[in-house]
mmCIF file of C-alpha atoms and ligand atoms in Angstrom:
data_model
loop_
_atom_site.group_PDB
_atom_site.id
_atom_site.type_symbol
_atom_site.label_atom_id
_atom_site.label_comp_id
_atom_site.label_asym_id
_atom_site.label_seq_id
_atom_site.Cartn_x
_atom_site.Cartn_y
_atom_site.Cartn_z
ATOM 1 C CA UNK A 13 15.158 -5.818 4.272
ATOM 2 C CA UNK A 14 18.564 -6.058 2.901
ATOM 3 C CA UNK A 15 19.087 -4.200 -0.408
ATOM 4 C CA UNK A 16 16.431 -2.009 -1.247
ATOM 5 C CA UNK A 17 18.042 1.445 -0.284
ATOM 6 C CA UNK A 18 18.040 3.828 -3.501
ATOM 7 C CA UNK A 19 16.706 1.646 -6.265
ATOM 8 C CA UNK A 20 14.096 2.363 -8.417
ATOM 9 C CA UNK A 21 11.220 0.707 -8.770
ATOM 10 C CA UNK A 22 7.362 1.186 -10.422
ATOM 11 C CA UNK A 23 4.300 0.210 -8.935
ATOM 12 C CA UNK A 24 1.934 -0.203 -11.589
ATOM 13 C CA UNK A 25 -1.528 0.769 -10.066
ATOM 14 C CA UNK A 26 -0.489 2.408 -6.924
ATOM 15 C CA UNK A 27 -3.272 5.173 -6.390
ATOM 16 C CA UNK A 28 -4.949 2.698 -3.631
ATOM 17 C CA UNK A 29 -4.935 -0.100 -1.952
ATOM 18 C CA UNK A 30 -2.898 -3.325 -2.029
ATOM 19 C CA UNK A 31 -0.348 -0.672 -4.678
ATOM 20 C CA UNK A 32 -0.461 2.198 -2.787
ATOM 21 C CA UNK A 33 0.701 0.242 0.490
ATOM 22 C CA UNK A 34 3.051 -1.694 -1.060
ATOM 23 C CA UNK A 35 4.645 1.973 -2.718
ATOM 24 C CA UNK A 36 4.536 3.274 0.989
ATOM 25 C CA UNK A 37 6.788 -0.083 2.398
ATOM 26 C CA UNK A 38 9.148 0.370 -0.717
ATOM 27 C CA UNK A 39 9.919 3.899 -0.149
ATOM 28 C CA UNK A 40 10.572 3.447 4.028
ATOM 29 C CA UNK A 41 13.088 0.760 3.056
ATOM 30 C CA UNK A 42 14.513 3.415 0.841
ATOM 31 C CA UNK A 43 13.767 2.723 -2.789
ATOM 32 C CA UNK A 44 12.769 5.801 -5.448
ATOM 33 C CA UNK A 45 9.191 5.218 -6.082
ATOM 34 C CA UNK A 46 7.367 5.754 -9.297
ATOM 35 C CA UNK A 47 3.969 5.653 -7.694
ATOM 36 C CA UNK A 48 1.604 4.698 -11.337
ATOM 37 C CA UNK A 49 -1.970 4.720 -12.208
ATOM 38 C CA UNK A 50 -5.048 5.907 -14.035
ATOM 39 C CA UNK A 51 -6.729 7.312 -11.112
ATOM 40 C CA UNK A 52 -3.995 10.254 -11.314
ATOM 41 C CA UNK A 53 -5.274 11.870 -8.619
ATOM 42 C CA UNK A 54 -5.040 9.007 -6.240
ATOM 43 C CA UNK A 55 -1.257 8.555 -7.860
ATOM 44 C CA UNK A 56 -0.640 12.020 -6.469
ATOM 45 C CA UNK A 57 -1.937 11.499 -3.026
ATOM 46 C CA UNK A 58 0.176 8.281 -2.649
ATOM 47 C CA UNK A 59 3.820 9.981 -3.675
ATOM 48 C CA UNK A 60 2.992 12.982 -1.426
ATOM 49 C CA UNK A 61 2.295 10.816 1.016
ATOM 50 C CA UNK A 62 5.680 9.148 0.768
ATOM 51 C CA UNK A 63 7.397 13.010 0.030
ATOM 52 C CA UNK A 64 5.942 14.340 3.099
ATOM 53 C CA UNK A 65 6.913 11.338 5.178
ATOM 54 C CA UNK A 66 10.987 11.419 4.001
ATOM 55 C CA UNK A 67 10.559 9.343 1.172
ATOM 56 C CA UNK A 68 11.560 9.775 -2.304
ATOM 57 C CA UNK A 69 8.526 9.194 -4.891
ATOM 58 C CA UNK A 70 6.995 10.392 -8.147
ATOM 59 C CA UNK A 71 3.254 10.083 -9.837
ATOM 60 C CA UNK A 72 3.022 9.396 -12.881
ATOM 61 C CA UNK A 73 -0.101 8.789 -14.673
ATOM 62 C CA UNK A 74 -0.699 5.843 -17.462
ATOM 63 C CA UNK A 75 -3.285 3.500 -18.940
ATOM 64 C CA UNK A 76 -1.776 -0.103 -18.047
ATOM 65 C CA UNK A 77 -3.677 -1.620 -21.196
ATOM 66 C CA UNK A 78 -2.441 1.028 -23.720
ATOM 67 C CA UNK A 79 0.916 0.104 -24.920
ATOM 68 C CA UNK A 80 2.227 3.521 -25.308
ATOM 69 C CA UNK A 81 1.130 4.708 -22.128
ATOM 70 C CA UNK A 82 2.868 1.434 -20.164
ATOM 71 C CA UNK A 83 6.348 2.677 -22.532
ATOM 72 C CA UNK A 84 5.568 6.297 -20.975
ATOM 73 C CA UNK A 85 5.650 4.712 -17.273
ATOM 74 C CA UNK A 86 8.877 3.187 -17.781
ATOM 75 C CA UNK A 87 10.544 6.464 -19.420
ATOM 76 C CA UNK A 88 9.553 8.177 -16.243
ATOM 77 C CA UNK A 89 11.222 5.596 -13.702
ATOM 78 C CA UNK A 90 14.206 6.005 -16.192
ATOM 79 C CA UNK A 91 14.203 9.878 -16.924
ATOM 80 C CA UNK A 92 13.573 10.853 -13.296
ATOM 81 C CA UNK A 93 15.701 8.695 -11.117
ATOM 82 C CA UNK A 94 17.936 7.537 -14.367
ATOM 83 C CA UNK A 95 17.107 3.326 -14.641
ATOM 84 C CA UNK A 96 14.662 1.047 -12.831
ATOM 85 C CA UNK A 97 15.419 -1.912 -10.582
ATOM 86 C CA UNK A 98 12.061 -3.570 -9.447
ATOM 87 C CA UNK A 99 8.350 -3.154 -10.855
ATOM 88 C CA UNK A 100 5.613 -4.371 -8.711
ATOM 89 C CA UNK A 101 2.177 -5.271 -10.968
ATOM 90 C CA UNK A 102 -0.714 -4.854 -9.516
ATOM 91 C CA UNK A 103 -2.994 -2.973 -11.377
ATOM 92 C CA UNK A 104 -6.405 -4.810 -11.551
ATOM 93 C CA UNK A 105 -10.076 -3.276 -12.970
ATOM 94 C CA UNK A 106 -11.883 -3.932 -9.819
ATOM 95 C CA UNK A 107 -14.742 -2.355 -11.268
ATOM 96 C CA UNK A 108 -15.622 -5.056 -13.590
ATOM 97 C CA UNK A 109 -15.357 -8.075 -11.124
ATOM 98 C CA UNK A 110 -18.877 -7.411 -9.745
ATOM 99 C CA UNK A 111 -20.038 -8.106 -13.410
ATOM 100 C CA UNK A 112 -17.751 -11.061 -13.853
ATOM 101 C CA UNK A 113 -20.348 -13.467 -13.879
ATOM 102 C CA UNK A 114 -20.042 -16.722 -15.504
ATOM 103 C CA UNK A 115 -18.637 -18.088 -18.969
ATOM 104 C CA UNK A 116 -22.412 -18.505 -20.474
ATOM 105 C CA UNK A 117 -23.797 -15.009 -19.020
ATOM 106 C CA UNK A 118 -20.695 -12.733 -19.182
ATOM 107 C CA UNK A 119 -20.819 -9.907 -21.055
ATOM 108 C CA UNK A 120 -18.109 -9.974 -23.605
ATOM 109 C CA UNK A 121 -16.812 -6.440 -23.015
ATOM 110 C CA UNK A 122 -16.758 -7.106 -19.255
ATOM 111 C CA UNK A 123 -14.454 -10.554 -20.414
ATOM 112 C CA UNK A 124 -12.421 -7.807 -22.801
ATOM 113 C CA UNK A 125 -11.536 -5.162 -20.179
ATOM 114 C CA UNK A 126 -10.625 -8.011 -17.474
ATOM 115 C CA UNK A 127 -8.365 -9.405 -20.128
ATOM 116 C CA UNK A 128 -6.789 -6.067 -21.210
ATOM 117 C CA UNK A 129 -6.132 -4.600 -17.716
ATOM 118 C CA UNK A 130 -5.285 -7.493 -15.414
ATOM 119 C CA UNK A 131 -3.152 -9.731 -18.086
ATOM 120 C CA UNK A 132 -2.551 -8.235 -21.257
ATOM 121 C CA UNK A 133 -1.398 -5.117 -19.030
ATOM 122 C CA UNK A 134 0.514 -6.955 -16.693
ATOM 123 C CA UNK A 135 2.049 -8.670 -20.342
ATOM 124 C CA UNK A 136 3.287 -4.783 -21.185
ATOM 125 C CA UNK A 137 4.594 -3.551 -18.110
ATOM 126 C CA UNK A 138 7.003 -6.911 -17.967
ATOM 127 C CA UNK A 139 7.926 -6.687 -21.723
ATOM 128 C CA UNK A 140 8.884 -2.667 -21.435
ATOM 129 C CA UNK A 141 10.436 -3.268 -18.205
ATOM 130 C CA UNK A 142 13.004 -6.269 -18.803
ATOM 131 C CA UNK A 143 15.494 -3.947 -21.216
ATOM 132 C CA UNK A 144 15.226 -1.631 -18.594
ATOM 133 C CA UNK A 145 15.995 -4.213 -15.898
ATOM 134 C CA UNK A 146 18.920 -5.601 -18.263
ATOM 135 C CA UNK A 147 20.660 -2.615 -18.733
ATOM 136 C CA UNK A 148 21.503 -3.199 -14.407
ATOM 137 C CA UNK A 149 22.278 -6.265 -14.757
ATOM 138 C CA UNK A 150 18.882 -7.544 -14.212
ATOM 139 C CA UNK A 151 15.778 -6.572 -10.807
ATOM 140 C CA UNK A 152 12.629 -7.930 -9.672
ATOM 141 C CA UNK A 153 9.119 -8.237 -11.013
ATOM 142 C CA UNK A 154 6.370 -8.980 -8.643
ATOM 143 C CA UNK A 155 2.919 -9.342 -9.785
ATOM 144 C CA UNK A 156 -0.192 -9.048 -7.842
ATOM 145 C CA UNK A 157 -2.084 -11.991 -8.645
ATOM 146 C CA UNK A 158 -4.920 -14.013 -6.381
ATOM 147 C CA UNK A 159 -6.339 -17.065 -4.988
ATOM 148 C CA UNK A 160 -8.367 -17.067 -7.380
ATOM 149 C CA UNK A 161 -5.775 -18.174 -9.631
ATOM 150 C CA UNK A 162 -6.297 -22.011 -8.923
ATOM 151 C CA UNK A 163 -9.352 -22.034 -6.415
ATOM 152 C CA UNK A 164 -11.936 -22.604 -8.612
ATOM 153 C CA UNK A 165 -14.983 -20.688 -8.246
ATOM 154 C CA UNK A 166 -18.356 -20.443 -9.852
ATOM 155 C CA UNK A 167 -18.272 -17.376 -10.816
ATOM 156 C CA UNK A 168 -15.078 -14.524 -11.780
ATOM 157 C CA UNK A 169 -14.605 -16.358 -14.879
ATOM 158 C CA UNK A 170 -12.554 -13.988 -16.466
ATOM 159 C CA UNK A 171 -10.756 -12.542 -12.683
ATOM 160 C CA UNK A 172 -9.534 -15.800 -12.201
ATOM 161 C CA UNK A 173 -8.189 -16.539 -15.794
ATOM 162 C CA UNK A 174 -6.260 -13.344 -15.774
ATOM 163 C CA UNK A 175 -5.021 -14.341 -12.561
ATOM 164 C CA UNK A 176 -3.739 -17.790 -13.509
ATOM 165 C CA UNK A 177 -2.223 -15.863 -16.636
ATOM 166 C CA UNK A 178 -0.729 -13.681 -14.446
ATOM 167 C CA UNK A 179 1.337 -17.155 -12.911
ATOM 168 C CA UNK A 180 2.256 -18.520 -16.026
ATOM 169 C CA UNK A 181 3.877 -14.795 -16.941
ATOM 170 C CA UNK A 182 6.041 -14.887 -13.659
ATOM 171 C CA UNK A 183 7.265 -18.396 -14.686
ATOM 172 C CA UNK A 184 7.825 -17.392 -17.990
ATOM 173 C CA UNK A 185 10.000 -14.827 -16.997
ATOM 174 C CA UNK A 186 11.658 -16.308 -14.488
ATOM 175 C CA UNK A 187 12.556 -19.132 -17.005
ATOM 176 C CA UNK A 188 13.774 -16.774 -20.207
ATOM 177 C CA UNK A 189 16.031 -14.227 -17.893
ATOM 178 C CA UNK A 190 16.481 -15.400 -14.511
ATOM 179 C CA UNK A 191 19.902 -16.353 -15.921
ATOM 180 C CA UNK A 192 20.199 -12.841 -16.759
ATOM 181 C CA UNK A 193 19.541 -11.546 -13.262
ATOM 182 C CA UNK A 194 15.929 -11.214 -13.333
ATOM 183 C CA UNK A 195 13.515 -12.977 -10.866
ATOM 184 C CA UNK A 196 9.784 -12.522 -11.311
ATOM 185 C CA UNK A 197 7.185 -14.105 -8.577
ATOM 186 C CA UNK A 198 4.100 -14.008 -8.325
ATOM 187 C CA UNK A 199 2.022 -13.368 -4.921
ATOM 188 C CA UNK A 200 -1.646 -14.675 -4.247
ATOM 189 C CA UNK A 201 -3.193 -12.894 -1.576
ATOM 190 C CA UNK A 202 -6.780 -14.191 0.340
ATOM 191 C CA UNK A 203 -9.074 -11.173 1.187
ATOM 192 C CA UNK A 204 -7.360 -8.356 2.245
ATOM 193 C CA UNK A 205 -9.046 -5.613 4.496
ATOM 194 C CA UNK A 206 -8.050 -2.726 2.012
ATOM 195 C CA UNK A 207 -10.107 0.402 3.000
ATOM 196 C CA UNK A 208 -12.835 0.297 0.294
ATOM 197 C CA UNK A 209 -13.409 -3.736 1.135
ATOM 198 C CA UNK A 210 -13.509 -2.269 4.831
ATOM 199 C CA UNK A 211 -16.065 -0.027 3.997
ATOM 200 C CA UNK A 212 -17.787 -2.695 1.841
ATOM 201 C CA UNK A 213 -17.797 -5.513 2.015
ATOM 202 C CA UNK A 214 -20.967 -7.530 4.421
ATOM 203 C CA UNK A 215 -20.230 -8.171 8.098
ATOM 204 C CA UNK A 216 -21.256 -11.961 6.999
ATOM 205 C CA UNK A 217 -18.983 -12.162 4.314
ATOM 206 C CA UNK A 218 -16.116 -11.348 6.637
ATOM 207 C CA UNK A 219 -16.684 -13.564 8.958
ATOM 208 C CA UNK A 220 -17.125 -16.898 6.416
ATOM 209 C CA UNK A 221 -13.497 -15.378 4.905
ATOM 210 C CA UNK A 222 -12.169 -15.494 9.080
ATOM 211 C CA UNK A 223 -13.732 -18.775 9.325
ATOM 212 C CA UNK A 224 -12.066 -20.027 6.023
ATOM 213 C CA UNK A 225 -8.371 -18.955 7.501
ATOM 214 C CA UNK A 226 -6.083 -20.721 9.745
ATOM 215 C CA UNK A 227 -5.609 -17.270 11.031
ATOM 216 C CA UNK A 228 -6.911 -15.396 14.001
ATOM 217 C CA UNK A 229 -7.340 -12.533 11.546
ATOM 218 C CA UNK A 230 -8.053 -11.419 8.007
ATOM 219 C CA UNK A 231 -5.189 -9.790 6.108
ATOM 220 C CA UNK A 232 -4.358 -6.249 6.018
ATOM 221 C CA UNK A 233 -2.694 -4.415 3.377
ATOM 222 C CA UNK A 234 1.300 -4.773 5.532
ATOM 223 C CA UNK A 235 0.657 -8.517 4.975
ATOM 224 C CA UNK A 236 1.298 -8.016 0.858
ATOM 225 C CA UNK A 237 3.755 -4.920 0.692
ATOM 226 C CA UNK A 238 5.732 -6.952 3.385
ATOM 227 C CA UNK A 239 5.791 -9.758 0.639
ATOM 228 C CA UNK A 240 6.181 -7.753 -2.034
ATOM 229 C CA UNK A 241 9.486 -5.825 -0.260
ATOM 230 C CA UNK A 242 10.773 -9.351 0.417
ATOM 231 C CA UNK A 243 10.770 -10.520 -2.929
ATOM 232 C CA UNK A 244 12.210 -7.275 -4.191
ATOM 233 C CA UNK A 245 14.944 -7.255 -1.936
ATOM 234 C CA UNK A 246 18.525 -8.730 -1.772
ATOM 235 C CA UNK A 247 16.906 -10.967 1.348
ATOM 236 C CA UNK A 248 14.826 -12.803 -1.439
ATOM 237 C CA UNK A 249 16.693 -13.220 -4.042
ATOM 238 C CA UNK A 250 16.745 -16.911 -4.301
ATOM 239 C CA UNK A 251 13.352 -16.959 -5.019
ATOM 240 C CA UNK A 252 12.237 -17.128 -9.057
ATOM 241 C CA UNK A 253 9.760 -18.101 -10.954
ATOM 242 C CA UNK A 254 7.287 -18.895 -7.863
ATOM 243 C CA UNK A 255 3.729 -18.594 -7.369
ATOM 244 C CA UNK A 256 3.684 -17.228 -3.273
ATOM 245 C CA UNK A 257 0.167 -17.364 -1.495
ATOM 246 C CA UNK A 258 -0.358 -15.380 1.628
ATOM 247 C CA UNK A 259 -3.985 -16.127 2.633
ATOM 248 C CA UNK A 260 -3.855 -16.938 6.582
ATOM 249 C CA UNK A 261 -3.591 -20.574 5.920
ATOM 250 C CA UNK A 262 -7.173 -20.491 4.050
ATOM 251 C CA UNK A 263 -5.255 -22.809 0.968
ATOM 252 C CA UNK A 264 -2.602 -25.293 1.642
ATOM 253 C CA UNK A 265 -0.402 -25.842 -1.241
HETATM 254 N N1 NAD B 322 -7.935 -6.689 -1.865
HETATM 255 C C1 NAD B 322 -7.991 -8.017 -1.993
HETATM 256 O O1 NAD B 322 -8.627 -8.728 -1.190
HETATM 257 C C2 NAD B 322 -7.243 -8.695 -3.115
HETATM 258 C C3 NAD B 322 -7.089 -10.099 -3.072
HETATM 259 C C4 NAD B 322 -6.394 -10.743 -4.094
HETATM 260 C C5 NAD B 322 -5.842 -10.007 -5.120
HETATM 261 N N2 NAD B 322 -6.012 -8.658 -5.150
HETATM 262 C C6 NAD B 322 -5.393 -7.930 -6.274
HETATM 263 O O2 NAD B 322 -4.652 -6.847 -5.765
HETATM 264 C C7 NAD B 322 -4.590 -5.802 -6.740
HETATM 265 C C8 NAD B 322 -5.006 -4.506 -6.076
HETATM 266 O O3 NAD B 322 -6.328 -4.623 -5.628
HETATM 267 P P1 NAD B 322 -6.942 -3.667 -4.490
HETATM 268 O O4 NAD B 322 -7.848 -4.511 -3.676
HETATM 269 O O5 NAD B 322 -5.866 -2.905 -3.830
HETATM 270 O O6 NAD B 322 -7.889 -2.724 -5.373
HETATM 271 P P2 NAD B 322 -7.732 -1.202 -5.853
HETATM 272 O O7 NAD B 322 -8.867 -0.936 -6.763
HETATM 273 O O8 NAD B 322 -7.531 -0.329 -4.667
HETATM 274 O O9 NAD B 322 -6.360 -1.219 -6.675
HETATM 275 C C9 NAD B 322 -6.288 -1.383 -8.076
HETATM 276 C C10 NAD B 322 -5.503 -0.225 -8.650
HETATM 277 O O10 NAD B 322 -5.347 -0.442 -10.047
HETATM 278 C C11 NAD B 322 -5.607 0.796 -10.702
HETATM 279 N N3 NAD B 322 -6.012 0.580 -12.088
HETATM 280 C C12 NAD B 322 -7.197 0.059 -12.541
HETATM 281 N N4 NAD B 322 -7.224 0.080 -13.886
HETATM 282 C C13 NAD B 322 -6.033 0.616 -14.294
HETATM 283 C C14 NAD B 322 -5.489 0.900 -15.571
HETATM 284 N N5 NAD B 322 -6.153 0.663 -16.705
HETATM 285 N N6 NAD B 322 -4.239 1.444 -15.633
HETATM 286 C C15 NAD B 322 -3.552 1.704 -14.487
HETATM 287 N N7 NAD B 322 -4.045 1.487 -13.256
HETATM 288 C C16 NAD B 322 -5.271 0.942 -13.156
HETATM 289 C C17 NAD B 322 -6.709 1.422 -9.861
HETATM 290 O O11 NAD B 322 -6.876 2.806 -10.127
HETATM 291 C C18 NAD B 322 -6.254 1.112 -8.460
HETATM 292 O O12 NAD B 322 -5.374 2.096 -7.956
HETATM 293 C C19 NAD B 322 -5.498 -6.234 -7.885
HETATM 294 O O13 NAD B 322 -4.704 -6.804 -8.917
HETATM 295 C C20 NAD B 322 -6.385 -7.302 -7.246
HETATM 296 O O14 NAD B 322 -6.846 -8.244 -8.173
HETATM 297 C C21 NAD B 322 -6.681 -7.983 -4.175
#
């Protein structure tokens, strides 16, 4: 990818998974990651990955639906590798989908920590990043969102609301700066073979998800940072305001 060499850019939720990959693809096309998350552990794991591999990145732990904590996140980007260029979003409280029921059953603090984390959070990170991204004359957000977003499904009432939020924020942006220089996209990736949904998830399940495709295969983790590095770099930067699904074919939009 064209462009990418030396800037700096956040992952927001980057211990594992889809964030952690997508920090690892950043970093080999040369940007200074700020590899964030609550599971500071995992945060460290991911940037000495990157370190060990010739890469430049940093951990840095923080609380995506505490405002003070996202502020924190940016000040690192800023004080360690002096401004920020990109931020990917991905942070999500997979924890909570499982109990993510239905609108009449939910359990209201199950609907409040979806809400928090995966849209109010993703909210924060954008508002604390665009002065930041300003001050370069503008960067990149990329949000993780999902299929989810406009499948309809009967249950994941609250998933798939903070997904479809999560939309409506990229084309906000996109809308009130892209004139300034900043583009913000959103991606919505099908099932994704991370290694805990390896580990997980029900030979059966897998195989309805392959069926569902017009793929040979499921996704991996490579086919979202790829996205994610596209968008970020100087090779995308036409794109703005746009809601990107890479699912194998499974929707057709
Ligand atoms: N894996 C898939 O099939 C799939 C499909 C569509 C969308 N997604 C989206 O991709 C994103 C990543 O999912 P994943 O599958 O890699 O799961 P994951 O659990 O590995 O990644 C989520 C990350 O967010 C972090 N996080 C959770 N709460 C946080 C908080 N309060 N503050 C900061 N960080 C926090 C977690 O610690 C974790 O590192 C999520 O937004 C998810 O909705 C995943």
């Amino acid at each position: 990818m064209q462009g990418l060499q030396d800037k700096v850019v956040i992952v927001a939720g980057a211990a594992t998974g889809l964030g952690a990959d997508s920090a690892r693809r950043l970093a080999q096309e040369g940007a200074k990651v700020v590899v964030g998350d609550l599971n500071a552990e995992g945060a460290e794991k991911t940037a000495a990955e990157i370190n060990a591999a010739g890469g430049t990145a940093v951990a840095a732990q923080f609380d995506i639906s505490d405002d003070d904590s996202v502020k924190e996140l940016i000040a690192v980007a800023v004080a360690t590798f002096g401004g920020l260029d990109a931020v990917h979003i991905n942070a999500g409280d997979m924890g909570a989908v499982s109990k993510d029921t239905n609108v009449v059953d939910i359990d209201l603090e199950i609907w409040d920590r979806t809400i928090a984390v995966n849209l109010r959070g993703h909210m924060l990170v954008s508002r604390h990043s665009i002065p930041e991204l300003l001050k370069r004359g503008g960067g990149s957000i990329v949000f993780t969102s999902s299929v989810a977003s406009f499948a309809g499904q009967p249950q994941r009432p609250a998933y798939s609301a903070t997904k479809a939020g999560i939309n409506a924020l990229a084309r906000h942006i996109a809308s009130g700066w892209g004139k300034d220089g900043i583009r913000a996209n959103a991606i919505t990736p099908g099932l994704i073979l991370t290694d805990e949904i390896k580990q997980g998830a029900p030979p059966k399940m897998l195989e309805d998800k392959l069926r569902e495709t017009r793929s040979t295969r499921l996704g991996e983790a490579r086919d979202i940072s790829s996205m994610v590095a596209y968008l970020m770099s100087d090779d995308g930067s036409w794109i703005n305001g746009q809601v990107v699904n890479v699912d194998g074919g499974t929707y057709l939009r």
